[in-house]
mmCIF file of C-alpha atoms in Angstrom:
data_model
loop_
_atom_site.group_PDB
_atom_site.id
_atom_site.type_symbol
_atom_site.label_atom_id
_atom_site.label_comp_id
_atom_site.label_asym_id
_atom_site.label_seq_id
_atom_site.Cartn_x
_atom_site.Cartn_y
_atom_site.Cartn_z
ATOM 1 C CA MET A 1 -0.166 75.499 44.951
ATOM 2 C CA GLU A 2 2.687 74.106 46.974
ATOM 3 C CA VAL A 3 4.024 70.708 45.966
ATOM 4 C CA ASN A 4 6.047 68.644 48.480
ATOM 5 C CA PRO A 5 9.133 67.029 47.001
ATOM 6 C CA PRO A 6 9.079 63.249 46.860
ATOM 7 C CA LYS A 7 10.614 61.493 49.858
ATOM 8 C CA GLN A 8 14.087 60.261 49.030
ATOM 9 C CA GLU A 9 14.639 56.564 49.566
ATOM 10 C CA HIS A 10 17.760 55.415 51.365
ATOM 11 C CA LEU A 11 20.423 53.402 49.592
ATOM 12 C CA LEU A 12 21.019 51.175 52.632
ATOM 13 C CA ALA A 13 18.674 48.719 54.338
ATOM 14 C CA LEU A 14 18.832 47.943 58.075
ATOM 15 C CA LYS A 15 17.832 44.578 59.521
ATOM 16 C CA VAL A 16 17.843 43.737 63.230
ATOM 17 C CA MET A 17 17.192 40.251 64.597
ATOM 18 C CA ARG A 18 17.354 38.917 68.131
ATOM 19 C CA LEU A 19 19.695 35.960 68.576
ATOM 20 C CA THR A 20 18.246 33.154 70.674
ATOM 21 C CA LYS A 21 18.835 29.449 70.839
ATOM 22 C CA PRO A 22 16.363 27.158 69.057
ATOM 23 C CA THR A 23 13.832 24.979 70.831
ATOM 24 C CA LEU A 24 13.144 21.272 70.525
ATOM 25 C CA PHE A 25 10.521 20.496 67.906
ATOM 26 C CA THR A 26 7.307 19.048 69.345
ATOM 27 C CA ASN A 27 4.527 17.210 67.593
ATOM 28 C CA ILE A 28 1.224 15.739 68.732
ATOM 29 C CA PRO A 29 1.222 11.952 68.320
ATOM 30 C CA VAL A 30 -1.935 10.478 66.795
ATOM 31 C CA THR A 31 -2.253 6.720 67.179
ATOM 32 C CA CYS A 32 -4.808 3.948 67.547
ATOM 33 C CA GLU A 33 -5.003 0.237 68.200
ATOM 34 C CA GLU A 34 -4.582 -2.201 65.333
ATOM 35 C CA LYS A 35 -8.169 -3.463 65.703
ATOM 36 C CA ASP A 36 -9.487 0.054 65.038
ATOM 37 C CA LEU A 37 -10.607 1.102 61.584
ATOM 38 C CA PRO A 38 -7.386 2.911 60.527
ATOM 39 C CA GLY A 39 -5.373 -0.135 61.533
ATOM 40 C CA ASP A 40 -1.630 0.585 61.422
ATOM 41 C CA LEU A 41 -2.015 3.692 59.228
ATOM 42 C CA PHE A 42 -1.364 6.306 61.967
ATOM 43 C CA ASN A 43 1.567 4.394 63.409
ATOM 44 C CA GLN A 44 3.149 4.050 59.989
ATOM 45 C CA LEU A 45 2.738 7.773 59.309
ATOM 46 C CA MET A 46 4.518 8.576 62.583
ATOM 47 C CA ARG A 47 7.341 6.139 61.731
ATOM 48 C CA ASP A 48 7.772 7.856 58.359
ATOM 49 C CA ASP A 49 7.737 11.331 59.923
ATOM 50 C CA PRO A 50 11.369 12.627 59.946
ATOM 51 C CA SER A 51 10.707 14.730 63.049
ATOM 52 C CA THR A 52 9.975 11.767 65.330
ATOM 53 C CA VAL A 53 12.496 9.665 67.216
ATOM 54 C CA ASN A 54 13.072 6.237 65.721
ATOM 55 C CA GLY A 55 11.603 3.653 68.072
ATOM 56 C CA ALA A 56 9.894 6.279 70.238
ATOM 57 C CA GLU A 57 7.462 7.856 67.819
ATOM 58 C CA ILE A 58 4.783 8.536 70.431
ATOM 59 C CA LEU A 59 7.044 10.975 72.292
ATOM 60 C CA MET A 60 6.163 14.615 71.730
ATOM 61 C CA LEU A 61 9.823 15.688 71.550
ATOM 62 C CA GLY A 62 11.624 14.974 68.305
ATOM 63 C CA GLU A 63 15.194 15.077 67.031
ATOM 64 C CA MET A 64 14.783 18.370 65.197
ATOM 65 C CA LEU A 65 15.175 21.942 66.387
ATOM 66 C CA THR A 66 12.824 24.855 65.715
ATOM 67 C CA LEU A 67 14.116 28.340 64.978
ATOM 68 C CA PRO A 68 12.515 31.174 66.998
ATOM 69 C CA GLN A 69 9.257 32.305 65.418
ATOM 70 C CA ASN A 70 8.938 35.558 67.401
ATOM 71 C CA PHE A 71 10.884 37.924 69.606
ATOM 72 C CA GLY A 72 10.180 35.855 72.733
ATOM 73 C CA ASN A 73 10.557 36.873 76.352
ATOM 74 C CA ILE A 74 13.618 38.515 77.887
ATOM 75 C CA PHE A 75 14.153 38.116 81.617
ATOM 76 C CA LEU A 76 16.170 40.122 84.071
ATOM 77 C CA GLY A 77 19.663 38.672 84.480
ATOM 78 C CA GLU A 78 19.816 37.107 81.013
ATOM 79 C CA THR A 79 22.068 38.243 78.150
ATOM 80 C CA PHE A 80 20.313 40.039 75.307
ATOM 81 C CA SER A 81 21.993 39.326 71.959
ATOM 82 C CA SER A 82 21.081 40.887 68.636
ATOM 83 C CA TYR A 83 22.301 40.655 65.039
ATOM 84 C CA ILE A 84 22.503 43.948 63.124
ATOM 85 C CA SER A 85 22.992 43.987 59.357
ATOM 86 C CA VAL A 86 23.286 46.983 57.010
ATOM 87 C CA HIS A 87 22.945 46.029 53.319
ATOM 88 C CA ASN A 88 23.643 48.182 50.270
ATOM 89 C CA ASP A 89 20.551 47.708 48.093
ATOM 90 C CA SER A 90 21.636 50.256 45.479
ATOM 91 C CA ASN A 91 24.073 50.107 42.544
ATOM 92 C CA GLN A 92 26.243 52.854 44.030
ATOM 93 C CA VAL A 93 29.290 52.732 46.262
ATOM 94 C CA VAL A 94 28.409 54.259 49.627
ATOM 95 C CA LYS A 95 31.094 55.856 51.782
ATOM 96 C CA ASP A 96 31.704 56.690 55.461
ATOM 97 C CA ILE A 97 29.132 54.288 56.856
ATOM 98 C CA LEU A 98 28.649 54.520 60.629
ATOM 99 C CA VAL A 99 26.346 52.102 62.452
ATOM 100 C CA LYS A 100 25.485 52.865 66.050
ATOM 101 C CA ALA A 101 23.376 50.784 68.463
ATOM 102 C CA ASP A 102 22.158 52.195 71.790
ATOM 103 C CA LEU A 103 19.930 50.640 74.425
ATOM 104 C CA GLN A 104 17.596 53.061 76.165
ATOM 105 C CA THR A 105 16.241 52.038 79.585
ATOM 106 C CA SER A 106 14.185 53.944 82.113
ATOM 107 C CA SER A 107 17.329 55.213 83.845
ATOM 108 C CA GLN A 108 20.182 55.269 81.333
ATOM 109 C CA ARG A 109 21.296 55.005 77.691
ATOM 110 C CA LEU A 110 24.009 52.455 76.871
ATOM 111 C CA ASN A 111 26.174 52.244 73.770
ATOM 112 C CA LEU A 112 26.324 48.601 72.592
ATOM 113 C CA SER A 113 28.287 49.064 69.373
ATOM 114 C CA ALA A 114 31.489 47.052 69.182
ATOM 115 C CA SER A 115 33.227 49.850 67.283
ATOM 116 C CA ASN A 116 32.494 53.529 66.742
ATOM 117 C CA ALA A 117 34.766 53.810 63.690
ATOM 118 C CA ALA A 118 33.180 54.451 60.309
ATOM 119 C CA VAL A 119 33.556 51.993 57.408
ATOM 120 C CA ALA A 120 35.306 53.649 54.462
ATOM 121 C CA GLU A 121 33.029 52.305 51.735
ATOM 122 C CA LEU A 122 30.358 49.722 51.019
ATOM 123 C CA LYS A 123 29.954 48.303 47.522
ATOM 124 C CA PRO A 124 26.618 47.252 46.014
ATOM 125 C CA ASP A 125 25.111 44.006 47.392
ATOM 126 C CA CYS A 126 27.596 44.045 50.275
ATOM 127 C CA CYS A 127 26.732 44.359 53.942
ATOM 128 C CA ILE A 128 28.118 45.312 57.335
ATOM 129 C CA ASP A 129 27.309 42.855 60.119
ATOM 130 C CA ASP A 130 27.599 43.246 63.872
ATOM 131 C CA VAL A 131 26.496 41.246 66.914
ATOM 132 C CA ILE A 132 25.833 43.013 70.185
ATOM 133 C CA HIS A 133 25.474 41.534 73.679
ATOM 134 C CA HIS A 134 24.155 43.062 76.879
ATOM 135 C CA GLU A 135 23.412 41.584 80.304
ATOM 136 C CA VAL A 136 19.995 42.923 81.239
ATOM 137 C CA LYS A 137 20.033 44.525 84.692
ATOM 138 C CA GLU A 138 16.744 46.448 84.715
ATOM 139 C CA ILE A 139 13.135 45.405 84.337
ATOM 140 C CA GLY A 140 10.562 47.308 82.318
ATOM 141 C CA THR A 141 10.596 48.852 78.858
ATOM 142 C CA HIS A 142 13.831 48.796 76.817
ATOM 143 C CA ILE A 143 14.286 50.450 73.417
ATOM 144 C CA LEU A 144 17.045 49.396 71.020
ATOM 145 C CA VAL A 145 17.964 52.424 68.905
ATOM 146 C CA CYS A 146 19.888 51.628 65.692
ATOM 147 C CA ALA A 147 21.195 54.613 63.750
ATOM 148 C CA VAL A 148 22.931 54.576 60.330
ATOM 149 C CA SER A 149 24.732 57.486 58.703
ATOM 150 C CA TYR A 150 26.514 57.442 55.324
ATOM 151 C CA THR A 151 27.601 59.573 52.348
ATOM 152 C CA THR A 152 26.359 59.051 48.791
ATOM 153 C CA GLN A 153 28.489 59.271 45.672
ATOM 154 C CA GLY A 154 27.213 62.797 45.155
ATOM 155 C CA GLY A 155 28.575 63.819 48.588
ATOM 156 C CA GLU A 156 25.169 64.049 50.251
ATOM 157 C CA LYS A 157 25.155 62.994 53.906
ATOM 158 C CA MET A 158 22.263 60.694 54.795
ATOM 159 C CA TYR A 159 20.977 59.534 58.169
ATOM 160 C CA PHE A 160 18.179 57.281 59.428
ATOM 161 C CA ARG A 161 17.383 55.211 62.510
ATOM 162 C CA LYS A 162 14.964 52.566 63.722
ATOM 163 C CA PHE A 163 13.508 51.776 67.150
ATOM 164 C CA PHE A 164 12.830 48.307 68.564
ATOM 165 C CA LYS A 165 10.902 48.211 71.836
ATOM 166 C CA PHE A 166 10.783 45.172 74.126
ATOM 167 C CA GLN A 167 9.873 44.374 77.726
ATOM 168 C CA VAL A 168 12.209 42.831 80.308
ATOM 169 C CA LEU A 169 10.346 40.591 82.737
ATOM 170 C CA LYS A 170 11.117 39.451 86.258
ATOM 171 C CA PRO A 171 12.167 35.756 86.320
ATOM 172 C CA LEU A 172 12.304 35.099 90.062
ATOM 173 C CA ASP A 173 10.470 36.230 93.139
ATOM 174 C CA VAL A 174 12.900 36.378 96.075
ATOM 175 C CA LYS A 175 11.723 36.800 99.667
ATOM 176 C CA THR A 176 13.984 36.824 102.712
ATOM 177 C CA LYS A 177 13.376 36.372 106.436
ATOM 178 C CA PHE A 178 15.770 36.850 109.345
ATOM 179 C CA TYR A 179 15.723 34.864 112.568
ATOM 180 C CA ASN A 180 17.754 35.673 115.674
ATOM 181 C CA ALA A 181 19.299 32.537 117.125
ATOM 182 C CA GLU A 182 18.295 31.200 120.518
ATOM 183 C CA SER A 183 20.677 29.071 122.572
ATOM 184 C CA ASP A 184 20.958 27.440 125.971
ATOM 185 C CA LEU A 185 23.423 30.076 127.150
ATOM 186 C CA SER A 186 21.533 33.227 126.281
ATOM 187 C CA SER A 187 18.075 34.259 125.223
ATOM 188 C CA VAL A 188 19.572 36.198 122.306
ATOM 189 C CA THR A 189 22.875 35.554 120.539
ATOM 190 C CA ASP A 190 24.688 37.275 117.699
ATOM 191 C CA GLU A 191 23.972 34.414 115.275
ATOM 192 C CA VAL A 192 21.546 35.188 112.470
ATOM 193 C CA PHE A 193 19.625 32.703 110.317
ATOM 194 C CA LEU A 194 18.582 33.837 106.852
ATOM 195 C CA GLU A 195 15.787 32.059 104.992
ATOM 196 C CA ALA A 196 15.584 32.837 101.271
ATOM 197 C CA GLN A 197 12.448 31.803 99.354
ATOM 198 C CA ILE A 198 13.030 31.695 95.595
ATOM 199 C CA GLN A 199 10.061 31.212 93.259
ATOM 200 C CA ASN A 200 10.206 30.590 89.503
ATOM 201 C CA ILE A 201 7.626 32.973 88.001
ATOM 202 C CA THR A 202 8.460 32.189 84.347
ATOM 203 C CA THR A 203 6.596 29.696 82.151
ATOM 204 C CA SER A 204 9.486 27.239 81.713
ATOM 205 C CA PRO A 205 11.560 25.107 84.103
ATOM 206 C CA MET A 206 14.850 26.373 85.495
ATOM 207 C CA PHE A 207 18.021 24.521 86.395
ATOM 208 C CA MET A 208 19.315 26.140 89.585
ATOM 209 C CA GLU A 209 23.079 26.134 89.072
ATOM 210 C CA LYS A 210 24.054 28.142 92.154
ATOM 211 C CA VAL A 211 22.376 29.930 95.028
ATOM 212 C CA SER A 212 24.896 31.389 97.466
ATOM 213 C CA LEU A 213 25.097 34.130 100.048
ATOM 214 C CA GLU A 214 28.004 36.564 99.861
ATOM 215 C CA PRO A 215 28.322 37.898 103.438
ATOM 216 C CA SER A 216 29.417 41.368 104.424
ATOM 217 C CA ILE A 217 32.777 41.976 106.064
ATOM 218 C CA MET A 218 31.203 41.596 109.524
ATOM 219 C CA TYR A 219 29.974 38.010 109.131
ATOM 220 C CA ASN A 220 31.032 34.478 108.247
ATOM 221 C CA VAL A 221 28.383 32.335 106.547
ATOM 222 C CA ALA A 222 27.588 28.614 106.680
ATOM 223 C CA GLU A 223 25.172 27.060 104.164
ATOM 224 C CA LEU A 224 22.552 24.747 105.702
ATOM 225 C CA ASN A 225 21.235 23.286 102.440
ATOM 226 C CA SER A 226 23.027 19.932 102.511
ATOM 227 C CA VAL A 227 23.351 16.907 104.794
ATOM 228 C CA SER A 228 26.159 14.415 105.263
ATOM 229 C CA GLN A 229 25.471 10.865 104.061
ATOM 230 C CA ALA A 230 28.200 8.217 104.114
ATOM 231 C CA GLY A 231 30.812 10.918 104.438
ATOM 232 C CA GLU A 232 29.547 12.850 101.425
ATOM 233 C CA SER A 233 27.655 16.138 101.287
ATOM 234 C CA VAL A 234 24.227 15.650 99.677
ATOM 235 C CA THR A 235 21.906 18.537 98.847
ATOM 236 C CA THR A 236 18.567 18.613 100.645
ATOM 237 C CA PHE A 237 16.769 19.218 97.326
ATOM 238 C CA GLY A 238 17.639 15.799 95.887
ATOM 239 C CA SER A 239 19.521 14.890 92.739
ATOM 240 C CA ARG A 240 17.357 17.070 90.449
ATOM 241 C CA ALA A 241 18.028 20.776 90.737
ATOM 242 C CA TYR A 242 15.074 21.792 88.540
ATOM 243 C CA LEU A 243 12.579 24.422 89.597
ATOM 244 C CA GLN A 244 9.264 24.076 87.788
ATOM 245 C CA PRO A 245 7.133 27.129 86.904
ATOM 246 C CA MET A 246 5.576 28.734 90.024
ATOM 247 C CA ASP A 247 7.479 26.332 92.311
ATOM 248 C CA THR A 248 9.276 27.720 95.364
ATOM 249 C CA ARG A 249 12.485 26.538 97.001
ATOM 250 C CA GLN A 250 13.764 27.599 100.425
ATOM 251 C CA TYR A 251 17.443 28.100 101.233
ATOM 252 C CA LEU A 252 18.835 28.519 104.746
ATOM 253 C CA TYR A 253 22.073 30.179 105.875
ATOM 254 C CA CYS A 254 23.653 30.802 109.271
ATOM 255 C CA LEU A 255 25.713 33.950 109.793
ATOM 256 C CA LYS A 256 28.084 34.443 112.698
ATOM 257 C CA PRO A 257 29.890 37.699 113.491
ATOM 258 C CA LYS A 258 33.629 37.627 112.977
ATOM 259 C CA LYS A 259 35.676 37.593 116.160
ATOM 260 C CA GLU A 260 36.971 41.123 115.775
ATOM 261 C CA PHE A 261 33.399 42.446 115.526
ATOM 262 C CA ALA A 262 31.788 40.145 118.097
ATOM 263 C CA GLU A 263 34.245 41.253 120.780
ATOM 264 C CA LYS A 264 33.351 44.920 120.308
ATOM 265 C CA ALA A 265 30.028 45.515 121.946
ATOM 266 C CA GLY A 266 27.844 48.081 120.273
ATOM 267 C CA ILE A 267 29.138 47.519 116.725
ATOM 268 C CA ILE A 268 26.522 44.910 115.806
ATOM 269 C CA LYS A 269 23.492 46.963 116.756
ATOM 270 C CA GLY A 270 20.875 48.881 114.833
ATOM 271 C CA VAL A 271 20.634 48.259 111.077
ATOM 272 C CA THR A 272 23.459 46.032 109.850
ATOM 273 C CA VAL A 273 24.312 44.820 106.343
ATOM 274 C CA ILE A 274 24.183 41.028 106.092
ATOM 275 C CA GLY A 275 25.277 40.477 102.477
ATOM 276 C CA LYS A 276 23.671 39.680 99.131
ATOM 277 C CA LEU A 277 22.328 36.602 97.359
ATOM 278 C CA ASP A 278 23.965 35.407 94.127
ATOM 279 C CA ILE A 279 21.608 33.289 91.975
ATOM 280 C CA VAL A 280 22.651 31.536 88.745
ATOM 281 C CA TRP A 281 20.279 29.437 86.625
ATOM 282 C CA LYS A 282 19.906 27.929 83.159
ATOM 283 C CA THR A 283 16.828 27.511 80.961
ATOM 284 C CA ASN A 284 15.890 25.534 77.849
ATOM 285 C CA LEU A 285 19.073 24.689 75.937
ATOM 286 C CA GLY A 286 21.492 26.249 78.394
ATOM 287 C CA GLU A 287 20.667 29.964 78.326
ATOM 288 C CA ARG A 288 22.261 31.315 81.440
ATOM 289 C CA GLY A 289 20.883 33.952 83.773
ATOM 290 C CA ARG A 290 22.284 35.562 86.879
ATOM 291 C CA LEU A 291 20.822 37.809 89.538
ATOM 292 C CA GLN A 292 22.357 39.503 92.542
ATOM 293 C CA THR A 293 20.098 41.022 95.143
ATOM 294 C CA SER A 294 20.805 44.359 96.721
ATOM 295 C CA GLN A 295 22.509 44.368 100.116
ATOM 296 C CA LEU A 296 20.259 42.605 102.624
ATOM 297 C CA GLN A 297 19.815 44.476 105.890
ATOM 298 C CA ARG A 298 18.421 43.494 109.263
ATOM 299 C CA MET A 299 17.666 45.230 112.525
ATOM 300 C CA ALA A 300 19.992 43.765 115.137
ATOM 301 C CA PRO A 301 18.304 42.891 118.430
ATOM 302 C CA GLY A 302 18.501 45.617 121.020
ATOM 303 C CA TYR A 303 20.375 44.785 124.207
ATOM 304 C CA GLY A 304 19.856 48.129 125.924
ATOM 305 C CA ASP A 305 22.758 49.777 127.676
ATOM 306 C CA VAL A 306 23.902 46.617 129.458
ATOM 307 C CA ARG A 307 23.912 43.109 128.043
ATOM 308 C CA LEU A 308 24.040 40.000 130.232
ATOM 309 C CA SER A 309 24.766 36.632 128.650
ATOM 310 C CA LEU A 310 25.753 33.218 129.984
ATOM 311 C CA GLU A 311 29.149 31.816 129.088
ATOM 312 C CA ALA A 312 28.776 28.483 130.943
ATOM 313 C CA ILE A 313 25.943 26.626 132.697
ATOM 314 C CA PRO A 314 25.393 22.872 133.349
ATOM 315 C CA ASP A 315 22.562 21.129 131.541
ATOM 316 C CA THR A 316 21.480 19.038 134.557
ATOM 317 C CA VAL A 317 21.992 19.630 138.290
ATOM 318 C CA ASN A 318 21.054 17.874 141.537
ATOM 319 C CA LEU A 319 18.221 19.030 143.750
ATOM 320 C CA GLU A 320 19.314 21.323 146.598
ATOM 321 C CA GLU A 321 22.971 21.099 145.574
ATOM 322 C CA PRO A 322 24.914 24.223 144.612
ATOM 323 C CA PHE A 323 26.051 24.604 140.991
ATOM 324 C CA HIS A 324 28.066 27.276 139.230
ATOM 325 C CA ILE A 325 27.382 29.490 136.227
ATOM 326 C CA THR A 326 29.529 32.085 134.449
ATOM 327 C CA CYS A 327 27.950 35.364 133.335
ATOM 328 C CA LYS A 328 29.319 37.951 130.958
ATOM 329 C CA ILE A 329 28.305 41.579 131.450
ATOM 330 C CA THR A 330 28.889 43.984 128.550
ATOM 331 C CA ASN A 331 28.610 47.754 128.459
ATOM 332 C CA CYS A 332 26.892 48.329 125.102
ATOM 333 C CA SER A 333 27.252 52.078 125.327
ATOM 334 C CA SER A 334 29.901 53.567 123.087
ATOM 335 C CA GLU A 335 30.645 56.626 125.225
ATOM 336 C CA ARG A 336 29.453 56.188 128.825
ATOM 337 C CA THR A 337 31.228 54.464 131.721
ATOM 338 C CA MET A 338 29.026 52.579 134.191
ATOM 339 C CA ASP A 339 29.422 51.847 137.910
ATOM 340 C CA LEU A 340 27.476 48.614 138.459
ATOM 341 C CA VAL A 341 26.010 46.944 141.542
ATOM 342 C CA LEU A 342 24.790 43.316 141.361
ATOM 343 C CA GLU A 343 21.693 42.206 143.254
ATOM 344 C CA MET A 344 20.516 38.591 143.369
ATOM 345 C CA CYS A 345 16.807 38.001 144.046
ATOM 346 C CA ASN A 346 15.563 34.529 144.950
ATOM 347 C CA THR A 347 12.544 33.018 143.211
ATOM 348 C CA ASN A 348 10.229 30.169 144.216
ATOM 349 C CA SER A 349 12.667 27.580 142.852
ATOM 350 C CA ILE A 350 16.031 29.337 142.378
ATOM 351 C CA HIS A 351 18.138 30.466 145.339
ATOM 352 C CA TRP A 352 21.335 32.466 144.902
ATOM 353 C CA CYS A 353 24.401 31.839 147.056
ATOM 354 C CA GLY A 354 26.604 34.792 147.948
ATOM 355 C CA ILE A 355 26.353 38.460 148.821
ATOM 356 C CA SER A 356 23.669 40.482 147.070
ATOM 357 C CA GLY A 357 24.325 44.146 146.443
ATOM 358 C CA ARG A 358 28.048 43.876 145.870
ATOM 359 C CA GLN A 359 29.978 46.403 143.851
ATOM 360 C CA LEU A 360 31.248 45.266 140.438
ATOM 361 C CA GLY A 361 33.224 48.439 139.848
ATOM 362 C CA LYS A 362 33.444 50.655 136.793
ATOM 363 C CA LEU A 363 32.784 49.192 133.335
ATOM 364 C CA HIS A 364 34.144 51.265 130.467
ATOM 365 C CA PRO A 365 32.315 51.671 127.106
ATOM 366 C CA SER A 366 32.294 48.595 124.840
ATOM 367 C CA SER A 367 34.069 46.492 127.487
ATOM 368 C CA SER A 368 33.026 43.321 129.311
ATOM 369 C CA LEU A 369 33.621 41.415 132.515
ATOM 370 C CA CYS A 370 33.023 37.773 133.444
ATOM 371 C CA LEU A 371 31.394 36.867 136.734
ATOM 372 C CA ALA A 372 31.170 33.435 138.432
ATOM 373 C CA LEU A 373 27.962 32.883 140.448
ATOM 374 C CA THR A 374 26.650 30.031 142.603
ATOM 375 C CA LEU A 375 23.021 29.006 143.044
ATOM 376 C CA LEU A 376 20.808 26.013 143.857
ATOM 377 C CA SER A 377 17.300 24.852 143.076
ATOM 378 C CA SER A 378 14.722 23.639 145.586
ATOM 379 C CA VAL A 379 12.273 22.317 142.964
ATOM 380 C CA GLN A 380 12.745 19.450 140.512
ATOM 381 C CA GLY A 381 12.088 19.724 136.791
ATOM 382 C CA LEU A 382 13.025 22.286 134.177
ATOM 383 C CA GLN A 383 13.692 25.508 136.040
ATOM 384 C CA SER A 384 14.296 29.022 134.742
ATOM 385 C CA VAL A 385 17.284 30.989 136.001
ATOM 386 C CA SER A 386 15.977 34.431 137.013
ATOM 387 C CA GLY A 387 16.399 37.184 139.550
ATOM 388 C CA LEU A 388 19.549 39.090 138.562
ATOM 389 C CA ARG A 389 19.506 42.879 138.862
ATOM 390 C CA LEU A 390 22.189 45.341 137.733
ATOM 391 C CA THR A 391 22.077 48.943 138.956
ATOM 392 C CA ASP A 392 24.079 51.765 137.402
ATOM 393 C CA THR A 393 24.844 54.070 140.332
ATOM 394 C CA PHE A 394 25.669 56.990 138.021
ATOM 395 C CA LEU A 395 22.193 57.170 136.487
ATOM 396 C CA LYS A 396 20.338 55.330 139.291
ATOM 397 C CA ARG A 397 18.984 52.974 136.644
ATOM 398 C CA THR A 398 18.242 49.270 137.296
ATOM 399 C CA TYR A 399 18.307 46.557 134.637
ATOM 400 C CA GLU A 400 16.354 43.354 135.313
ATOM 401 C CA TYR A 401 17.305 39.957 133.872
ATOM 402 C CA ASP A 402 14.815 37.096 134.140
ATOM 403 C CA ASP A 403 14.523 33.836 132.199
ATOM 404 C CA ILE A 404 18.212 33.996 131.401
ATOM 405 C CA ALA A 405 18.464 30.268 130.825
ATOM 406 C CA GLN A 406 16.903 26.966 131.836
ATOM 407 C CA VAL A 407 18.387 24.064 133.776
ATOM 408 C CA CYS A 408 17.095 20.535 134.441
ATOM 409 C CA VAL A 409 16.924 19.740 138.174
ATOM 410 C CA VAL A 410 16.830 16.053 139.177
ATOM 411 C CA SER A 411 16.752 14.235 142.480
ATOM 412 C CA SER A 412 20.097 13.810 144.195
ATOM 413 C CA ALA A 413 19.499 10.047 144.117
ATOM 414 C CA ILE A 414 19.997 10.206 140.334
ATOM 415 C CA LYS A 415 23.651 10.468 139.355
ATOM 416 C CA VAL A 416 24.282 13.440 137.104
ATOM 417 C CA GLU A 417 26.780 12.728 134.391
ATOM 418 C CA SER A 418 29.301 15.507 133.906
#
């Protein structure tokens, strides 16, 4: 009959505790009116309770703090802190103690130990303490692996480890939308508006310390989340920057291409990188969290091979009086030269002045030319500028441009202010 040897007990004990800040102690106030049967009994008990605030006993929040009673929730972007203690429970001197702490995620294994050097010896009733910190950057299951190796007085090498599993939750729900700007000079411009919707999906309020957009090298950014009052910038969210559970806040940013990129046609086309959001918040007693989104991308509006935009146009013109506009024609192709012919087609209200079908000459790739045109309107009201046609004689391809802009036409008896 085979007898298994008794399992040898370890001389060292391992304790692992998560370090979190305490919470404010809360109590449920019980009170009644003096004419009721208990009289002033309940009120006196609350005044004698050391956890209540003197003079404000009916408030649920007291002056005391409560230590964490459980592991609690860990959210993405927060700093996970843990206290690790190895205690010598035996009456022997233990040598060559090595404590190692690793954090296993779904994609990697991280070493969190402050030092990988072994401790020479540990006397009875003495301990080795360590505090580890890690900024959580992944959601899902995390496993803290604590391993201890040591040598007994008899020279026997011992080893054991413990596993502590916890879940990392998502604190915020971030949604983004892109809007292409519209202006009076062109139906589509290179300006981009970004709307970021941030929702607090935790169970406690958040103090939003910072929400900013870090643009890519192609853009400059302007925040549109404040207004000017009496010469001072005031946030549109009011004086309280708190975000209650399940509440959503919208942030707006305007991005403009830098001059060196805006002047080169064809660069800002297709999928372009806009930048990334940087969000910093605080919860409870000041626990800080930070999230950075991945690079935000958008599909730039397509201009085709040739882009026509307006550089200058008056807001208001007189009826049946000529006015001038300035057009900019850009070859968006990166490798093909174009030979362009301009045709001007009259509409029911807009009449072009000048020669239609004139040669504009060759336009090299990623280059532009400005063109001054004259026209008049025979109908009052808000009129749409339409009827321009560009033909590439090389490919025999015609590009049509209608509803380029709008202009207000008034009677000549009304003086138009310049």
